[in-house]
mmCIF file of N, CA and C in Angstrom:
data_model
loop_
_atom_site.group_PDB
_atom_site.id
_atom_site.type_symbol
_atom_site.label_atom_id
_atom_site.label_comp_id
_atom_site.label_asym_id
_atom_site.label_seq_id
_atom_site.Cartn_x
_atom_site.Cartn_y
_atom_site.Cartn_z
ATOM 1 N N UNK A 22 16.265 -14.613 -8.117
ATOM 2 C CA UNK A 22 16.095 -13.525 -7.181
ATOM 3 C C UNK A 22 17.481 -13.075 -6.735
ATOM 4 N N UNK A 23 17.673 -11.777 -6.653
ATOM 5 C CA UNK A 23 18.938 -11.229 -6.174
ATOM 6 C C UNK A 23 19.029 -11.359 -4.669
ATOM 7 N N UNK A 24 20.255 -11.509 -4.206
ATOM 8 C CA UNK A 24 20.483 -11.612 -2.769
ATOM 9 C C UNK A 24 20.311 -10.241 -2.129
ATOM 10 N N UNK A 25 19.681 -10.220 -0.980
ATOM 11 C CA UNK A 25 19.513 -8.999 -0.207
ATOM 12 C C UNK A 25 20.401 -9.120 1.019
ATOM 13 N N UNK A 26 21.238 -8.131 1.257
ATOM 14 C CA UNK A 26 22.097 -8.167 2.440
ATOM 15 C C UNK A 26 23.384 -8.926 2.193
ATOM 16 N N UNK A 27 24.078 -9.202 3.265
ATOM 17 C CA UNK A 27 25.361 -9.902 3.195
ATOM 18 C C UNK A 27 25.280 -11.205 3.968
ATOM 19 N N UNK A 28 26.310 -12.030 3.802
ATOM 20 C CA UNK A 28 26.351 -13.315 4.494
ATOM 21 C C UNK A 28 27.082 -13.199 5.825
ATOM 22 N N UNK A 29 27.357 -12.018 6.240
ATOM 23 C CA UNK A 29 28.096 -11.816 7.483
ATOM 24 C C UNK A 29 27.616 -10.540 8.165
ATOM 25 N N UNK A 30 28.028 -10.388 9.404
ATOM 26 C CA UNK A 30 27.702 -9.198 10.181
ATOM 27 C C UNK A 30 29.013 -8.515 10.530
ATOM 28 N N UNK A 31 29.097 -7.214 10.297
ATOM 29 C CA UNK A 31 30.305 -6.480 10.664
ATOM 30 C C UNK A 31 30.242 -6.152 12.152
ATOM 31 N N UNK A 32 31.247 -6.632 12.886
ATOM 32 C CA UNK A 32 31.304 -6.430 14.332
ATOM 33 C C UNK A 32 32.699 -5.955 14.695
ATOM 34 N N UNK A 33 32.774 -5.019 15.608
ATOM 35 C CA UNK A 33 34.056 -4.566 16.130
ATOM 36 C C UNK A 33 34.712 -5.736 16.863
ATOM 37 N N UNK A 34 35.886 -6.203 16.422
ATOM 38 C CA UNK A 34 36.546 -7.346 17.073
ATOM 39 C C UNK A 34 36.774 -7.152 18.569
ATOM 40 N N UNK A 35 36.852 -5.930 19.020
ATOM 41 C CA UNK A 35 37.055 -5.667 20.451
ATOM 42 C C UNK A 35 35.838 -6.080 21.280
ATOM 43 N N UNK A 36 34.696 -6.217 20.628
ATOM 44 C CA UNK A 36 33.476 -6.580 21.353
ATOM 45 C C UNK A 36 33.261 -8.092 21.432
ATOM 46 N N UNK A 37 34.078 -8.858 20.729
ATOM 47 C CA UNK A 37 33.943 -10.320 20.746
ATOM 48 C C UNK A 37 34.728 -10.875 21.923
ATOM 49 N N UNK A 38 34.054 -11.612 22.786
ATOM 50 C CA UNK A 38 34.718 -12.185 23.964
ATOM 51 C C UNK A 38 34.970 -13.677 23.802
ATOM 52 N N UNK A 39 34.247 -14.351 22.905
ATOM 53 C CA UNK A 39 34.456 -15.785 22.715
ATOM 54 C C UNK A 39 33.786 -16.238 21.424
ATOM 55 N N UNK A 40 34.302 -17.335 20.895
ATOM 56 C CA UNK A 40 33.684 -18.011 19.761
ATOM 57 C C UNK A 40 33.546 -19.467 20.161
ATOM 58 N N UNK A 41 32.352 -19.994 20.065
ATOM 59 C CA UNK A 41 32.097 -21.378 20.454
ATOM 60 C C UNK A 41 31.754 -22.172 19.198
ATOM 61 N N UNK A 42 32.588 -23.167 18.889
ATOM 62 C CA UNK A 42 32.306 -24.045 17.758
ATOM 63 C C UNK A 42 31.535 -25.263 18.253
ATOM 64 N N UNK A 43 30.616 -25.733 17.434
ATOM 65 C CA UNK A 43 29.842 -26.913 17.798
ATOM 66 C C UNK A 43 29.416 -27.663 16.548
ATOM 67 N N UNK A 44 29.224 -28.944 16.701
ATOM 68 C CA UNK A 44 28.679 -29.764 15.621
ATOM 69 C C UNK A 44 27.228 -30.136 15.898
ATOM 70 N N UNK A 45 26.679 -29.605 16.976
ATOM 71 C CA UNK A 45 25.296 -29.910 17.323
ATOM 72 C C UNK A 45 24.348 -29.169 16.384
ATOM 73 N N UNK A 46 23.327 -29.837 15.890
ATOM 74 C CA UNK A 46 22.362 -29.150 15.027
ATOM 75 C C UNK A 46 21.495 -28.187 15.842
ATOM 76 N N UNK A 47 20.963 -27.177 15.162
ATOM 77 C CA UNK A 47 20.033 -26.265 15.822
ATOM 78 C C UNK A 47 18.802 -27.040 16.265
ATOM 79 N N UNK A 48 18.307 -26.703 17.435
ATOM 80 C CA UNK A 48 17.087 -27.339 17.935
ATOM 81 C C UNK A 48 15.900 -26.498 17.485
ATOM 82 N N UNK A 49 14.997 -27.109 16.785
ATOM 83 C CA UNK A 49 13.806 -26.402 16.340
ATOM 84 C C UNK A 49 12.593 -26.897 17.089
ATOM 85 N N UNK A 50 11.609 -26.059 17.166
ATOM 86 C CA UNK A 50 10.358 -26.457 17.812
ATOM 87 C C UNK A 50 9.449 -27.114 16.785
ATOM 88 N N UNK A 51 8.760 -28.123 17.219
ATOM 89 C CA UNK A 51 7.779 -28.761 16.347
ATOM 90 C C UNK A 51 6.566 -27.837 16.218
ATOM 91 N N UNK A 52 6.075 -27.723 15.012
ATOM 92 C CA UNK A 52 4.897 -26.896 14.782
ATOM 93 C C UNK A 52 3.641 -27.696 15.066
ATOM 94 N N UNK A 53 2.643 -26.996 15.570
ATOM 95 C CA UNK A 53 1.346 -27.639 15.748
ATOM 96 C C UNK A 53 0.762 -27.953 14.375
ATOM 97 N N UNK A 54 -0.155 -28.901 14.345
ATOM 98 C CA UNK A 54 -0.833 -29.200 13.090
ATOM 99 C C UNK A 54 -1.640 -27.982 12.662
ATOM 100 N N UNK A 55 -1.742 -27.824 11.362
ATOM 101 C CA UNK A 55 -2.511 -26.715 10.808
ATOM 102 C C UNK A 55 -3.959 -26.825 11.255
ATOM 103 N N UNK A 56 -4.539 -25.673 11.611
ATOM 104 C CA UNK A 56 -5.956 -25.667 11.952
ATOM 105 C C UNK A 56 -6.624 -24.533 11.182
ATOM 106 N N UNK A 57 -7.937 -24.555 11.064
ATOM 107 C CA UNK A 57 -8.640 -23.558 10.247
ATOM 108 C C UNK A 57 -8.386 -22.115 10.685
ATOM 109 N N UNK A 58 -8.304 -21.855 11.985
ATOM 110 C CA UNK A 58 -8.097 -20.481 12.441
ATOM 111 C C UNK A 58 -6.720 -19.968 12.018
ATOM 112 N N UNK A 59 -5.683 -20.776 12.233
ATOM 113 C CA UNK A 59 -4.334 -20.363 11.838
ATOM 114 C C UNK A 59 -4.233 -20.197 10.323
ATOM 115 N N UNK A 60 -4.884 -21.070 9.573
ATOM 116 C CA UNK A 60 -4.872 -20.960 8.117
ATOM 117 C C UNK A 60 -5.549 -19.674 7.671
ATOM 118 N N UNK A 61 -6.652 -19.310 8.305
ATOM 119 C CA UNK A 61 -7.351 -18.077 7.935
ATOM 120 C C UNK A 61 -6.502 -16.854 8.259
ATOM 121 N N UNK A 62 -5.821 -16.876 9.393
ATOM 122 C CA UNK A 62 -4.923 -15.766 9.745
ATOM 123 C C UNK A 62 -3.831 -15.633 8.689
ATOM 124 N N UNK A 63 -3.217 -16.758 8.312
ATOM 125 C CA UNK A 63 -2.163 -16.731 7.295
ATOM 126 C C UNK A 63 -2.701 -16.202 5.970
ATOM 127 N N UNK A 64 -3.867 -16.669 5.569
ATOM 128 C CA UNK A 64 -4.478 -16.200 4.325
ATOM 129 C C UNK A 64 -4.731 -14.698 4.374
ATOM 130 N N UNK A 65 -5.215 -14.204 5.505
ATOM 131 C CA UNK A 65 -5.487 -12.769 5.646
ATOM 132 C C UNK A 65 -4.205 -11.946 5.547
ATOM 133 N N UNK A 66 -3.145 -12.407 6.185
ATOM 134 C CA UNK A 66 -1.870 -11.679 6.145
ATOM 135 C C UNK A 66 -1.330 -11.643 4.716
ATOM 136 N N UNK A 67 -1.347 -12.777 4.035
ATOM 137 C CA UNK A 67 -0.851 -12.833 2.656
ATOM 138 C C UNK A 67 -1.680 -11.936 1.749
ATOM 139 N N UNK A 68 -2.987 -11.998 1.862
ATOM 140 C CA UNK A 68 -3.863 -11.144 1.051
ATOM 141 C C UNK A 68 -3.565 -9.674 1.304
ATOM 142 N N UNK A 69 -3.441 -9.296 2.566
ATOM 143 C CA UNK A 69 -3.144 -7.908 2.920
ATOM 144 C C UNK A 69 -1.825 -7.454 2.301
ATOM 145 N N UNK A 70 -0.766 -8.255 2.469
ATOM 146 C CA UNK A 70 0.542 -7.865 1.947
ATOM 147 C C UNK A 70 0.525 -7.746 0.426
ATOM 148 N N UNK A 71 -0.112 -8.684 -0.254
ATOM 149 C CA UNK A 71 -0.184 -8.615 -1.715
ATOM 150 C C UNK A 71 -0.965 -7.395 -2.183
ATOM 151 N N UNK A 72 -2.060 -7.073 -1.505
ATOM 152 C CA UNK A 72 -2.844 -5.888 -1.872
ATOM 153 C C UNK A 72 -2.040 -4.607 -1.643
ATOM 154 N N UNK A 73 -1.334 -4.536 -0.528
ATOM 155 C CA UNK A 73 -0.528 -3.348 -0.239
ATOM 156 C C UNK A 73 0.593 -3.183 -1.265
ATOM 157 N N UNK A 74 1.209 -4.293 -1.672
ATOM 158 C CA UNK A 74 2.246 -4.222 -2.701
ATOM 159 C C UNK A 74 1.646 -3.784 -4.033
ATOM 160 N N UNK A 75 0.479 -4.323 -4.379
ATOM 161 C CA UNK A 75 -0.176 -3.972 -5.643
ATOM 162 C C UNK A 75 -0.534 -2.492 -5.695
ATOM 163 N N UNK A 76 -0.860 -1.904 -4.551
ATOM 164 C CA UNK A 76 -1.209 -0.484 -4.487
ATOM 165 C C UNK A 76 0.017 0.405 -4.288
ATOM 166 N N UNK A 77 1.204 -0.188 -4.228
ATOM 167 C CA UNK A 77 2.431 0.593 -4.104
ATOM 168 C C UNK A 77 2.736 1.084 -2.707
ATOM 169 N N UNK A 78 2.031 0.568 -1.713
ATOM 170 C CA UNK A 78 2.271 1.020 -0.336
ATOM 171 C C UNK A 78 3.361 0.210 0.361
ATOM 172 N N UNK A 79 3.723 -0.922 -0.219
ATOM 173 C CA UNK A 79 4.872 -1.698 0.249
ATOM 174 C C UNK A 79 5.823 -1.793 -0.936
ATOM 175 N N UNK A 80 7.019 -1.206 -0.813
ATOM 176 C CA UNK A 80 7.956 -1.227 -1.932
ATOM 177 C C UNK A 80 8.619 -2.598 -2.092
ATOM 178 N N UNK A 81 9.080 -2.920 -3.300
ATOM 179 C CA UNK A 81 9.730 -4.217 -3.534
ATOM 180 C C UNK A 81 10.933 -4.453 -2.627
ATOM 181 N N UNK A 82 11.655 -3.384 -2.270
ATOM 182 C CA UNK A 82 12.842 -3.564 -1.422
ATOM 183 C C UNK A 82 12.485 -3.900 0.027
ATOM 184 N N UNK A 83 11.202 -3.905 0.346
ATOM 185 C CA UNK A 83 10.741 -4.312 1.682
ATOM 186 C C UNK A 83 11.032 -5.786 1.924
ATOM 187 N N UNK A 84 11.038 -6.568 0.853
ATOM 188 C CA UNK A 84 11.249 -8.006 0.951
ATOM 189 C C UNK A 84 12.730 -8.313 1.106
ATOM 190 N N UNK A 85 13.128 -9.422 1.674
ATOM 191 C CA UNK A 85 12.314 -10.541 2.124
ATOM 192 C C UNK A 85 11.669 -10.265 3.470
ATOM 193 N N UNK A 86 10.627 -10.975 3.731
ATOM 194 C CA UNK A 86 9.875 -10.830 4.966
ATOM 195 C C UNK A 86 9.881 -12.169 5.688
ATOM 196 N N UNK A 87 10.198 -12.140 6.963
ATOM 197 C CA UNK A 87 10.179 -13.371 7.758
ATOM 198 C C UNK A 87 9.251 -13.150 8.936
ATOM 199 N N UNK A 88 8.406 -14.113 9.189
ATOM 200 C CA UNK A 88 7.479 -13.982 10.307
ATOM 201 C C UNK A 88 7.572 -15.201 11.200
ATOM 202 N N UNK A 89 7.084 -15.053 12.396
ATOM 203 C CA UNK A 89 7.008 -16.189 13.304
ATOM 204 C C UNK A 89 5.795 -17.027 12.960
ATOM 205 N N UNK A 90 5.767 -18.219 13.477
ATOM 206 C CA UNK A 90 4.634 -19.100 13.225
ATOM 207 C C UNK A 90 4.141 -19.675 14.533
ATOM 208 N N UNK A 91 2.922 -20.111 14.519
ATOM 209 C CA UNK A 91 2.370 -20.772 15.691
ATOM 210 C C UNK A 91 1.225 -19.998 16.298
ATOM 211 N N UNK A 92 0.653 -20.587 17.283
ATOM 212 C CA UNK A 92 -0.488 -19.994 17.960
ATOM 213 C C UNK A 92 -0.252 -20.106 19.459
ATOM 214 N N UNK A 93 -0.352 -18.990 20.132
ATOM 215 C CA UNK A 93 -0.192 -18.984 21.585
ATOM 216 C C UNK A 93 -1.550 -18.800 22.227
ATOM 217 N N UNK A 94 -1.803 -19.562 23.250
ATOM 218 C CA UNK A 94 -3.088 -19.437 23.936
ATOM 219 C C UNK A 94 -2.867 -19.121 25.386
#
């Protein structure tokens, strides 16, 4: 797969006020265990996106796609 985008962000150096270096790993949230409702939602989203791509309504350059995960109550 070809890379989309760049590995950096172009920013005006005048807008940078500080750079903080750290060796601490990113803190991630633990995901809840998979449940049937969340699985069905995921299946529906994937089916929808694949159908839209197959019909030409979502162009290939739309990808990559990143979504959030989890269930809020």
